[in-house]
CSV table of C-alpha atoms and ligand atoms in Angstrom, one decimal:
chain,number,residue,atom,x,y,z
A,5,MET,CA,45.3,-11.4,-13.4
A,6,VAL,CA,46.5,-11.0,-10.4
A,7,SER,CA,50.5,-11.0,-10.5
A,8,SER,CA,52.4,-13.0,-8.1
A,9,ARG,CA,54.8,-10.2,-7.3
A,10,PHE,CA,51.4,-8.1,-6.3
A,11,LEU,CA,50.6,-10.8,-4.1
A,12,GLN,CA,54.1,-11.2,-2.8
A,13,ASP,CA,53.9,-7.3,-2.0
A,14,LYS,CA,50.3,-7.8,-0.3
A,15,SER,CA,51.6,-10.2,1.8
A,16,THR,CA,54.7,-8.4,3.1
A,17,SER,CA,52.4,-5.2,3.5
A,18,LEU,CA,50.1,-7.2,5.7
A,19,LYS,CA,52.9,-9.3,7.9
A,20,LYS,CA,54.2,-5.6,8.6
A,21,GLU,CA,51.0,-4.4,9.9
A,22,LEU,CA,50.0,-7.7,12.2
A,23,GLN,CA,53.8,-6.9,13.3
A,24,PHE,CA,52.8,-3.1,14.4
A,25,LEU,CA,49.6,-4.5,15.5
A,26,LYS,CA,51.2,-6.9,17.6
A,27,LYS,CA,53.9,-4.2,18.9
A,28,ILE,CA,51.0,-2.1,20.1
A,29,LYS,CA,49.3,-4.8,21.5
A,30,THR,CA,52.4,-5.7,23.8
A,31,GLU,CA,53.1,-1.8,24.5
A,32,GLU,CA,49.6,-1.7,25.7
A,33,LYS,CA,50.1,-4.7,28.1
A,34,TYR,CA,52.9,-3.3,29.5
A,35,PHE,CA,51.6,0.2,30.1
A,36,LEU,CA,48.3,-1.4,31.2
A,37,LYS,CA,50.4,-3.8,33.5
A,38,LYS,CA,52.4,-0.7,34.9
A,39,SER,CA,49.3,1.0,35.5
A,40,LYS,CA,47.6,-1.8,37.3
A,41,ASP,CA,50.9,-2.2,39.8
A,42,THR,CA,50.7,1.3,40.5
A,43,ILE,CA,47.2,1.2,41.5
A,44,ALA,CA,47.9,-1.8,43.5
A,45,LYS,CA,50.5,0.4,45.4
A,46,ARG,CA,49.0,3.1,46.3
A,47,THR,CA,45.6,0.5,47.5
A,48,ASN,CA,48.3,-1.0,49.9
A,49,GLN,CA,49.7,2.5,50.8
A,50,MET,CA,46.2,3.5,51.6
A,51,LYS,CA,45.6,0.0,53.7
A,52,GLU,CA,48.7,0.7,55.3
A,53,THR,CA,47.5,3.9,56.7
A,54,LYS,CA,44.6,2.6,58.2
A,55,ASN,CA,47.4,1.3,61.0
A,56,GLN,CA,48.7,4.6,61.3
A,57,ALA,CA,48.1,7.4,63.9
A,58,PHE,CA,46.5,10.6,62.7
A,59,ASP,CA,49.7,12.7,63.1
A,60,THR,CA,51.7,10.3,60.7
A,61,VAL,CA,49.2,10.5,57.8
A,62,SER,CA,48.5,14.1,58.7
A,63,LEU,CA,52.8,14.5,58.3
A,64,TRP,CA,53.2,12.2,55.4
A,65,GLY,CA,50.5,11.5,53.8
A,66,LEU,CA,51.1,8.8,51.0
A,67,TYR,CA,55.0,10.1,50.1
A,68,GLY,CA,57.0,8.0,51.2
A,69,ARG,CA,60.7,6.9,50.7
A,70,ASP,CA,60.5,5.4,47.2
A,71,ASP,CA,59.3,8.7,46.5
A,72,MET,CA,62.1,10.6,48.0
A,73,LYS,CA,64.1,8.8,46.3
A,74,ALA,CA,62.8,9.3,43.0
A,75,PHE,CA,62.5,12.6,43.5
A,76,LYS,CA,65.3,13.2,45.5
A,77,SER,CA,63.5,15.5,48.1
A,78,VAL,CA,62.6,14.7,51.6
A,79,THR,CA,59.1,16.8,51.2
A,80,LEU,CA,57.1,16.7,47.9
A,81,PRO,CA,58.1,18.9,45.5
A,82,LEU,CA,56.1,21.3,43.7
A,83,PHE,CA,54.9,20.1,40.3
A,84,MET,CA,54.3,23.8,39.0
A,85,SER,CA,53.6,22.9,35.8
A,86,THR,CA,50.9,23.1,33.3
A,87,THR,CA,51.8,19.4,31.9
A,88,GLY,CA,53.9,16.8,33.2
A,89,GLY,CA,55.1,14.4,30.8
A,90,PRO,CA,56.7,13.4,28.4
A,91,PHE,CA,54.5,10.3,27.2
A,92,ASP,CA,56.8,7.1,26.8
A,93,SER,CA,54.9,6.5,23.5
A,94,LEU,CA,52.3,7.0,21.3
A,95,VAL,CA,50.4,3.9,22.8
A,96,ASP,CA,51.3,5.3,26.4
A,97,GLY,CA,50.0,8.9,25.8
A,98,SER,CA,46.7,7.3,24.3
A,99,LEU,CA,45.8,4.7,26.9
A,100,LEU,CA,46.6,8.0,29.2
A,101,LEU,CA,44.1,10.3,27.6
A,102,SER,CA,41.7,7.7,27.3
A,103,TYR,CA,41.4,7.1,30.5
A,104,LYS,CA,42.2,3.5,30.5
A,105,THR,CA,45.5,4.3,32.6
A,106,ILE,CA,45.0,6.9,35.4
A,107,ASP,CA,48.0,6.2,37.3
A,108,ASP,CA,50.4,8.8,36.3
A,109,PRO,CA,49.8,12.4,37.8
A,110,ASN,CA,53.5,12.6,36.0
A,111,LYS,CA,52.3,12.5,32.9
A,112,ALA,CA,48.7,14.3,32.9
A,113,TYR,CA,47.2,17.6,31.9
A,114,THR,CA,47.1,19.5,35.3
A,115,ARG,CA,43.5,20.1,34.9
A,116,ILE,CA,42.9,16.3,34.8
A,117,ASP,CA,46.2,14.9,37.4
A,118,ASN,CA,49.1,16.5,39.2
A,119,GLN,CA,51.4,15.5,41.8
A,120,ASN,CA,50.5,18.2,44.2
A,121,PRO,CA,46.5,18.1,44.0
A,122,ASP,CA,46.8,14.4,43.9
A,123,HIS,CA,49.0,13.5,47.1
A,124,LEU,CA,46.5,16.3,48.9
A,125,ALA,CA,43.7,14.5,47.7
A,126,MET,CA,45.0,10.6,49.1
A,127,LYS,CA,46.3,12.4,52.3
A,128,ILE,CA,43.0,13.7,53.3
A,129,ALA,CA,41.5,10.5,52.1
A,130,ALA,CA,43.7,8.6,54.1
A,131,LEU,CA,42.7,10.8,57.4
A,132,GLU,CA,39.0,10.7,56.5
A,133,GLY,CA,39.2,7.0,56.3
A,134,LEU,CA,41.1,6.5,59.7
A,135,GLY,CA,38.5,4.6,61.7
A,136,VAL,CA,36.5,2.4,59.0
A,137,PRO,CA,37.7,-0.8,57.6
A,138,GLN,CA,36.9,0.2,53.8
A,139,LEU,CA,39.2,2.5,51.7
A,140,THR,CA,38.5,6.0,51.0
A,141,GLN,CA,39.5,8.0,47.6
A,142,GLY,CA,39.3,11.5,46.6
A,143,ILE,CA,40.0,14.6,44.7
A,144,CYS,CA,41.2,18.1,45.3
A,145,THR,CA,39.2,21.2,43.5
A,146,SER,CA,39.2,24.8,43.0
A,147,SER,CA,37.1,25.3,46.0
A,148,GLY,CA,34.7,23.9,48.5
A,149,MET,CA,32.1,25.3,46.1
A,150,SER,CA,33.3,23.3,43.2
A,151,ALA,CA,33.7,20.4,45.4
A,152,ILE,CA,30.1,20.2,46.4
A,153,MET,CA,29.1,20.5,43.3
A,154,MET,CA,31.3,17.4,42.1
A,155,ALA,CA,29.6,15.6,44.9
A,156,THR,CA,26.5,16.2,44.2
A,157,MET,CA,25.7,16.9,40.5
A,158,PRO,CA,27.2,13.1,39.0
A,159,PHE,CA,23.6,12.1,40.6
A,160,LEU,CA,21.6,14.3,39.1
A,161,GLN,CA,19.4,14.6,36.1
A,162,SER,CA,16.6,16.8,34.9
A,163,GLY,CA,13.7,16.0,37.6
A,164,ASP,CA,15.5,15.1,40.5
A,165,ASN,CA,15.4,16.3,43.7
A,166,PHE,CA,17.6,16.3,47.0
A,167,VAL,CA,17.1,17.1,50.4
A,168,SER,CA,19.2,19.5,52.2
A,169,SER,CA,19.3,20.6,56.0
A,170,ASN,CA,18.7,24.5,55.9
A,171,ARG,CA,21.4,25.2,57.7
A,172,VAL,CA,24.4,25.8,55.2
A,173,TYR,CA,26.4,28.0,54.1
A,174,GLY,CA,25.2,31.2,52.1
A,175,GLY,CA,27.1,29.9,49.0
A,176,THR,CA,26.1,26.2,49.0
A,177,GLN,CA,22.0,28.0,50.0
A,178,GLN,CA,22.7,30.3,46.4
A,179,LEU,CA,24.5,27.4,44.9
A,180,TYR,CA,20.7,25.0,45.3
A,181,ASP,CA,18.3,27.8,45.7
A,182,VAL,CA,19.5,29.7,42.5
A,183,THR,CA,22.0,27.6,40.1
A,184,TYR,CA,20.7,24.1,40.4
A,185,PRO,CA,16.8,24.9,39.5
A,186,LYS,CA,18.2,26.1,35.8
A,187,SER,CA,19.4,22.5,35.7
A,188,GLY,CA,15.6,21.3,36.8
A,189,TRP,CA,17.4,19.9,39.8
A,190,GLN,CA,15.3,20.8,43.2
A,191,VAL,CA,16.5,21.4,46.6
A,192,ARG,CA,14.3,20.3,49.4
A,193,TRP,CA,15.2,22.0,52.3
A,194,ILE,CA,15.1,21.0,56.0
A,195,ASP,CA,14.1,24.1,58.4
A,196,LYS,CA,14.7,22.1,61.6
A,197,PRO,CA,17.0,19.5,60.8
A,198,TRP,CA,17.4,17.9,64.0
A,199,ILE,CA,13.7,16.7,63.3
A,200,LEU,CA,14.7,13.3,61.7
A,201,SER,CA,10.8,12.5,60.4
A,202,SER,CA,10.8,16.0,58.5
A,203,TRP,CA,13.6,14.8,56.2
A,204,GLU,CA,12.2,11.2,55.7
A,205,LYS,CA,8.4,13.3,54.6
A,206,ARG,CA,10.6,15.0,51.7
A,207,ILE,CA,12.2,12.0,50.2
A,208,ASP,CA,10.2,10.2,47.0
A,209,LYS,CA,11.1,8.5,43.9
A,210,LYS,CA,12.9,11.3,42.5
A,211,THR,CA,15.6,11.9,45.7
A,212,LYS,CA,18.9,11.4,44.9
A,213,PHE,CA,20.4,12.4,48.1
A,214,LEU,CA,20.7,13.9,51.5
A,215,PHE,CA,22.6,16.7,52.2
A,216,VAL,CA,24.0,18.2,55.4
A,217,GLU,CA,26.6,20.7,57.0
A,218,SER,CA,27.5,19.5,60.4
A,219,PRO,CA,28.5,21.8,62.2
A,220,SER,CA,27.0,24.1,60.0
A,221,ASN,CA,28.0,28.0,59.6
A,222,PRO,CA,27.3,29.8,61.0
A,223,THR,CA,24.7,28.6,63.3
A,224,LEU,CA,26.8,25.3,64.5
A,225,TYR,CA,24.0,23.0,64.1
A,226,ILE,CA,25.7,19.4,64.6
A,227,ALA,CA,24.2,16.5,62.8
A,228,ASP,CA,23.2,13.2,64.2
A,229,LEU,CA,25.0,11.5,61.2
A,230,GLU,CA,24.5,8.1,62.4
A,231,ALA,CA,20.7,8.6,62.4
A,232,LEU,CA,21.1,10.6,59.4
A,233,SER,CA,23.2,7.9,57.5
A,234,LYS,CA,20.8,5.5,58.7
A,235,LEU,CA,17.7,6.8,56.8
A,236,ALA,CA,19.7,7.9,53.6
A,237,HIS,CA,20.7,4.1,53.1
A,238,LYS,CA,17.3,3.0,54.1
A,239,TYR,CA,15.8,4.4,51.0
A,240,ASN,CA,19.1,3.3,49.0
A,241,LEU,CA,20.5,7.1,49.1
A,242,PRO,CA,24.3,8.3,49.7
A,243,LEU,CA,24.5,10.7,52.6
A,244,ILE,CA,26.8,13.6,51.7
A,245,VAL,CA,28.4,15.9,54.7
A,246,ASP,CA,30.0,19.0,54.4
A,247,SER,CA,33.0,18.4,57.2
A,248,THR,CA,34.2,21.4,56.9
A,249,LEU,CA,34.1,23.1,60.3
A,250,ALA,CA,35.4,19.7,62.0
A,251,SER,CA,38.3,18.8,59.7
A,252,PRO,CA,38.9,15.3,60.2
A,253,ALA,CA,40.9,16.0,63.1
A,254,LEU,CA,37.4,16.0,65.1
A,255,THR,CA,35.0,13.9,63.2
A,256,ARG,CA,35.5,11.4,60.4
A,257,PRO,CA,31.5,11.1,59.2
A,258,PHE,CA,32.8,7.6,57.1
A,259,GLU,CA,32.5,6.7,61.1
A,260,TYR,CA,29.0,7.3,61.7
A,261,GLY,CA,27.7,6.1,58.1
A,262,ALA,CA,28.4,9.0,55.6
A,263,ASP,CA,29.3,8.0,52.1
A,264,ILE,CA,30.7,11.0,50.5
A,265,VAL,CA,32.8,13.7,52.4
A,266,VAL,CA,32.8,17.2,51.0
A,267,HIS,CA,35.6,20.2,52.7
A,268,SER,CA,36.4,23.4,51.8
A,269,ILE,CA,40.0,23.3,52.3
A,270,SER,CA,40.2,27.0,52.4
A,271,LYS,CA,39.5,26.6,56.5
A,272,ILE,CA,40.6,24.8,59.3
A,273,ALA,CA,42.6,22.6,56.9
A,274,ASN,CA,44.7,25.4,56.3
A,275,GLY,CA,45.6,27.8,58.9
A,276,SER,CA,47.6,30.2,56.5
A,277,CYS,CA,44.9,32.0,55.2
A,278,ARG,CA,46.5,31.9,51.5
A,279,ALA,CA,44.6,29.4,49.4
A,280,ILE,CA,41.3,28.4,48.5
A,281,GLY,CA,41.0,24.6,47.9
A,282,GLY,CA,37.9,21.7,48.2
A,283,ALA,CA,37.9,18.4,48.8
A,284,LEU,CA,35.8,15.5,47.8
A,285,ILE,CA,36.4,12.2,49.5
A,286,SER,CA,34.0,8.7,49.3
A,287,LEU,CA,34.4,5.4,50.3
A,288,ASP,CA,35.4,3.0,47.7
A,289,LYS,CA,31.8,1.7,48.0
A,290,ILE,CA,28.5,3.9,48.3
A,291,THR,CA,24.9,3.4,48.8
A,292,THR,CA,23.0,4.7,45.9
A,293,ASN,CA,19.8,4.0,43.7
A,294,ILE,CA,22.2,4.5,40.5
A,295,LYS,CA,23.8,1.6,39.9
A,296,SER,CA,26.6,3.0,38.2
A,297,LEU,CA,28.2,5.2,40.8
A,298,ARG,CA,27.9,2.3,43.4
A,299,GLU,CA,31.8,2.0,42.8
A,300,ASN,CA,34.5,4.4,42.8
A,301,PHE,CA,32.9,7.4,42.7
A,302,ALA,CA,35.4,9.7,43.3
A,303,ASN,CA,37.6,8.6,40.6
A,304,GLN,CA,35.0,8.3,38.6
A,305,VAL,CA,33.9,12.2,39.1
A,306,LYS,CA,37.6,12.4,38.2
A,307,GLY,CA,37.4,10.9,34.9
A,308,GLY,CA,33.8,12.7,34.5
A,309,HIS,CA,32.8,15.8,35.8
A,310,PHE,CA,36.1,17.1,37.3
A,311,ARG,CA,38.1,16.7,34.1
A,312,ASN,CA,35.1,18.0,31.7
A,313,MET,CA,34.1,21.2,33.8
A,314,GLY,CA,37.7,22.0,34.9
A,315,PRO,CA,37.3,23.2,38.0
A,316,CYS,CA,41.2,21.7,39.6
A,317,LEU,CA,43.2,22.9,42.2
A,318,SER,CA,46.7,25.2,41.5
A,319,PRO,CA,49.8,22.6,42.2
A,320,PHE,CA,50.9,25.8,44.0
A,321,ASN,CA,47.9,26.1,46.3
A,322,ALA,CA,47.8,22.3,47.0
A,323,GLN,CA,50.9,22.3,48.2
A,324,ILE,CA,50.6,25.0,50.6
A,325,ILE,CA,47.5,22.8,52.4
A,326,TRP,CA,49.2,19.5,51.9
A,327,ASP,CA,52.2,21.4,54.4
A,328,GLU,CA,49.1,22.8,56.5
A,329,LEU,CA,47.8,19.5,57.4
A,330,ILE,CA,50.7,18.5,58.9
A,331,THR,CA,49.9,20.7,62.0
A,332,LEU,CA,46.4,20.3,61.6
A,333,ARG,CA,45.6,18.5,64.9
A,334,LEU,CA,47.6,21.1,66.9
A,335,ARG,CA,46.2,23.8,65.7
A,336,VAL,CA,42.8,22.0,66.3
A,337,LYS,CA,43.4,21.3,69.7
A,338,GLN,CA,44.4,24.6,70.9
A,339,VAL,CA,42.0,26.7,68.7
A,340,SER,CA,39.3,24.4,70.3
A,341,GLU,CA,40.7,24.8,73.9
A,342,ASN,CA,40.2,29.3,73.2
A,343,ALA,CA,37.2,29.0,71.7
A,344,MET,CA,35.8,27.0,74.7
A,345,ASN,CA,37.1,29.8,77.4
A,346,ILE,CA,35.6,32.5,75.3
A,347,ALA,CA,32.3,30.8,74.7
A,348,LYS,CA,32.1,30.1,78.3
A,349,TYR,CA,33.2,33.8,79.1
A,350,LEU,CA,30.4,35.0,76.5
A,351,GLU,CA,27.8,32.9,77.7
A,352,LYS,CA,28.0,34.8,81.3
A,353,HIS,CA,28.3,38.2,79.4
A,354,PRO,CA,24.9,40.5,80.6
A,355,LYS,CA,25.0,42.1,77.1
A,356,ILE,CA,25.0,38.5,75.2
A,357,GLU,CA,21.9,37.0,74.7
A,358,LYS,CA,23.1,33.8,73.3
A,359,VAL,CA,26.3,31.6,72.5
A,360,ASN,CA,26.1,28.7,70.0
A,361,TYR,CA,29.1,26.8,70.3
A,362,PRO,CA,28.8,23.0,70.5
A,363,GLY,CA,30.9,22.6,73.5
A,364,LEU,CA,28.5,24.6,75.8
A,365,ILE,CA,26.1,22.3,77.5
A,366,SER,CA,23.4,24.6,76.5
A,367,HIS,CA,24.1,23.9,72.9
A,368,PRO,CA,20.8,22.2,71.6
A,369,GLN,CA,22.7,18.9,70.0
A,370,HIS,CA,25.4,19.2,72.8
A,371,LYS,CA,25.2,15.1,73.5
A,372,ILE,CA,25.5,14.8,69.8
A,373,ALA,CA,28.4,17.0,69.5
A,374,LYS,CA,29.8,14.9,72.4
A,375,ARG,CA,29.9,11.6,70.7
A,376,LEU,CA,30.9,12.7,67.3
A,377,MET,CA,33.6,15.5,67.6
A,378,LYS,CA,36.4,14.1,69.4
A,379,LEU,CA,40.2,14.7,68.4
A,380,PRO,CA,42.4,11.5,67.5
A,381,ASP,CA,42.8,10.2,71.1
A,382,GLY,CA,39.4,10.3,72.2
A,383,THR,CA,39.3,13.8,73.9
A,384,ASN,CA,36.2,15.8,73.1
A,385,ALA,CA,37.1,19.3,71.3
A,386,TYR,CA,34.4,21.1,69.9
A,387,GLY,CA,36.8,23.7,66.9
A,388,HIS,CA,37.3,26.9,66.3
A,389,LEU,CA,33.9,28.4,65.2
A,390,LEU,CA,31.4,30.1,67.5
A,391,SER,CA,29.0,32.3,67.1
A,392,PHE,CA,27.1,34.7,69.5
A,393,ASN,CA,23.8,37.3,69.8
A,394,ILE,CA,24.2,40.8,70.7
A,395,LYS,CA,21.2,41.8,73.0
A,396,GLY,CA,19.7,45.0,71.6
A,397,GLY,CA,19.2,43.6,67.9
A,398,LEU,CA,21.1,45.2,64.9
A,399,GLU,CA,21.8,48.4,66.0
A,400,LYS,CA,23.7,47.1,69.1
A,401,ALA,CA,25.4,44.5,66.9
A,402,LYS,CA,26.8,47.1,64.7
A,403,LYS,CA,28.2,49.0,67.7
A,404,PHE,CA,29.8,46.3,68.8
A,405,ALA,CA,31.5,45.7,65.5
A,406,GLU,CA,32.6,49.0,65.3
A,407,ASN,CA,34.2,48.4,68.6
A,408,LEU,CA,35.9,45.0,68.7
A,409,ASP,CA,39.8,46.0,68.1
A,410,PHE,CA,40.8,42.6,67.9
A,411,GLY,CA,41.5,39.9,65.1
A,412,VAL,CA,39.8,41.0,61.5
A,413,GLN,CA,36.6,41.9,60.4
A,414,VAL,CA,36.4,39.3,57.3
A,415,THR,CA,34.4,36.7,55.4
A,416,HIS,CA,36.6,34.1,56.1
A,417,LEU,CA,36.8,31.2,59.2
A,418,GLY,CA,39.3,28.5,60.1
A,419,GLY,CA,42.7,30.4,59.6
A,420,SER,CA,45.4,30.5,62.9
A,421,TYR,CA,44.4,34.4,62.9
A,422,THR,CA,41.6,35.2,64.7
A,423,VAL,CA,38.5,36.5,62.0
A,424,TRP,CA,34.5,37.5,62.6
A,425,VAL,CA,31.9,39.1,60.5
A,426,HIS,CA,28.1,40.1,60.9
A,427,ASN,CA,26.4,37.1,58.9
A,428,ALA,CA,23.2,39.2,57.9
A,429,THR,CA,25.1,41.8,56.0
A,430,THR,CA,27.7,40.1,54.7
A,431,THR,CA,28.4,36.3,54.2
A,432,HIS,CA,24.3,36.0,54.3
A,433,GLY,CA,23.3,38.8,52.5
A,434,GLN,CA,22.1,37.6,49.5
A,435,MET,CA,19.4,35.5,51.3
A,436,THR,CA,15.9,37.2,51.9
A,437,HIS,CA,15.4,38.2,55.6
A,438,ASP,CA,12.6,35.5,55.6
A,439,GLU,CA,15.3,32.8,54.3
A,440,ARG,CA,17.8,34.1,57.0
A,441,LYS,CA,15.4,33.9,59.9
A,442,ALA,CA,14.7,30.3,58.7
A,443,ALA,CA,17.9,29.4,59.1
A,444,GLY,CA,18.5,30.8,62.3
A,445,ILE,CA,21.0,34.1,61.1
A,446,ALA,CA,19.2,36.7,63.0
A,447,ASP,CA,20.4,40.6,62.6
A,448,ASN,CA,22.3,40.8,66.0
A,449,LEU,CA,24.4,37.5,65.0
A,450,ILE,CA,28.2,37.9,65.1
A,451,ARG,CA,30.3,34.9,63.7
A,452,TYR,CA,33.6,34.5,65.5
A,453,SER,CA,36.2,32.3,64.1
A,454,VAL,CA,38.8,31.7,66.9
A,455,GLY,CA,42.8,32.1,66.1
A,456,LEU,CA,45.6,31.1,67.5
A,457,GLU,CA,46.3,34.4,69.8
A,458,GLY,CA,46.4,34.2,72.9
A,459,VAL,CA,42.8,34.0,74.6
A,460,THR,CA,43.4,36.4,77.3
A,461,ASP,CA,44.1,39.0,74.7
A,462,ALA,CA,41.3,37.9,72.7
A,463,ILE,CA,39.0,38.3,76.1
A,464,SER,CA,39.8,41.6,76.3
A,465,ALA,CA,39.5,43.0,73.1
A,466,LEU,CA,35.9,41.3,73.7
A,467,GLU,CA,35.3,42.8,77.0
A,468,LYS,CA,36.2,46.3,75.8
A,469,ALA,CA,34.0,45.9,73.0
A,470,LEU,CA,31.0,44.7,74.9
A,471,ASN,CA,31.6,47.7,77.5
A,472,LYS,CA,30.8,50.1,74.5
A,473,VAL,CA,27.7,48.7,73.2
B,7,PLP,C1,30.8,25.3,55.3
B,7,PLP,C2,31.1,25.7,54.0
B,7,PLP,N1,31.4,24.9,52.8
B,7,PLP,C3,31.9,25.2,51.7
B,7,PLP,C4,32.4,26.5,51.6
B,7,PLP,C5,32.8,27.0,50.4
B,7,PLP,O1,34.0,27.2,50.5
B,7,PLP,P1,35.1,27.7,49.5
B,7,PLP,O2,34.7,29.1,50.0
B,7,PLP,O3,36.4,27.1,49.8
B,7,PLP,O4,34.4,27.8,48.3
B,7,PLP,C6,32.6,27.4,53.2
B,7,PLP,C7,32.7,28.5,53.0
B,7,PLP,O5,32.8,29.5,53.7
B,7,PLP,C8,32.0,27.1,54.5
B,7,PLP,O6,32.3,27.9,55.4
């Protein structure tokens, strides 16, 4: 027979358990509400940026007076720590790590979230979102390559394919040609990406997205983003654009129908040449034949592939780039002016076979560039990068490289310093000769990234080197 004492004890412990569960529920409610409020505040801040000028957004981003008061700092402090925290309670920690509350980078492990990359992502997302009514969201990654991986992998399963222009950075070509096939993902290269029907022919039931790099490195192909996004959407696919070379100061691909934008922010986003980084920005709603990815793409990646694979951006690098973005438009305007002068000078030079620069009327997609490449005030500018072919083939290109005594010969671009390189032997050296030929990278091609130095110095150094060819 069960004693009444036993029943009394049992009822007391049940009561205690119920009280405990009630306390947890109340706490959960509190943190979930707090999270919802933070997300709502962020959403409002993102909405407010829609009415701001490019320069205001590139200066402040989403770091407002409330943050200044909280952190007692006029500029975003550096959160150089592996971990934020501490959690307010066990419930707080459990909700945060189960991704039910993702609002507070202060408390997260830096692989997952941290104030500096978070603020950087919001700033770039806001800049990319200027000019379109939809809200944007983003994540920053350890490099441009990892941003491309994070933007593309979530769409792919074994047996799937995607269609891409073959005018892409050498690293992207290697990723798609060498690494992705190991997972059963097939790239379908388009050799003449300016022919729209050639894209359409390669789309089938297993196609998951279209990918384009525009302007392309190093041949400066400019994609008709409007036409490509229309084509992608006709097949319920997203258009992913690598817009590294343009940066949001020159082209905001969402205005032309893109769904996802990726950047190597190691480049013009960050003139200092001090930090490697990447960014993936998506519209809040994208077109895709994968239902689960239609909403909140970048945030989903943050809680999925990004968190699980670990390509996080160092807070230190993030803060360098966040600061560099403050002068993005000014730098882009100046290097574009310099580049235009250099391109015009080179085009007239008798030892130059061809100049690739979207600002030149001779550029095959100049009309498209004129439509797409504009500073925020609407004036055309065509960016820092140009490339040119030296008459006489590889030997003459080598001679030119031996004699150019200006800027630096390195595999980089977009910094405030002039840098240049011979692509066939460096950036695209991993490609076969035939692959390079198909991608328009001849043996006599020089890629030249225009810096902020006085343009007359740059031109007189080019003149000297060309005289010796
Ligand atoms: C257009 C473009 N996309 C992506 C990348 C890769 O960026 P990262 O070097 O930051 O990984 C590069 C690098 O040169 C690039 O030029």
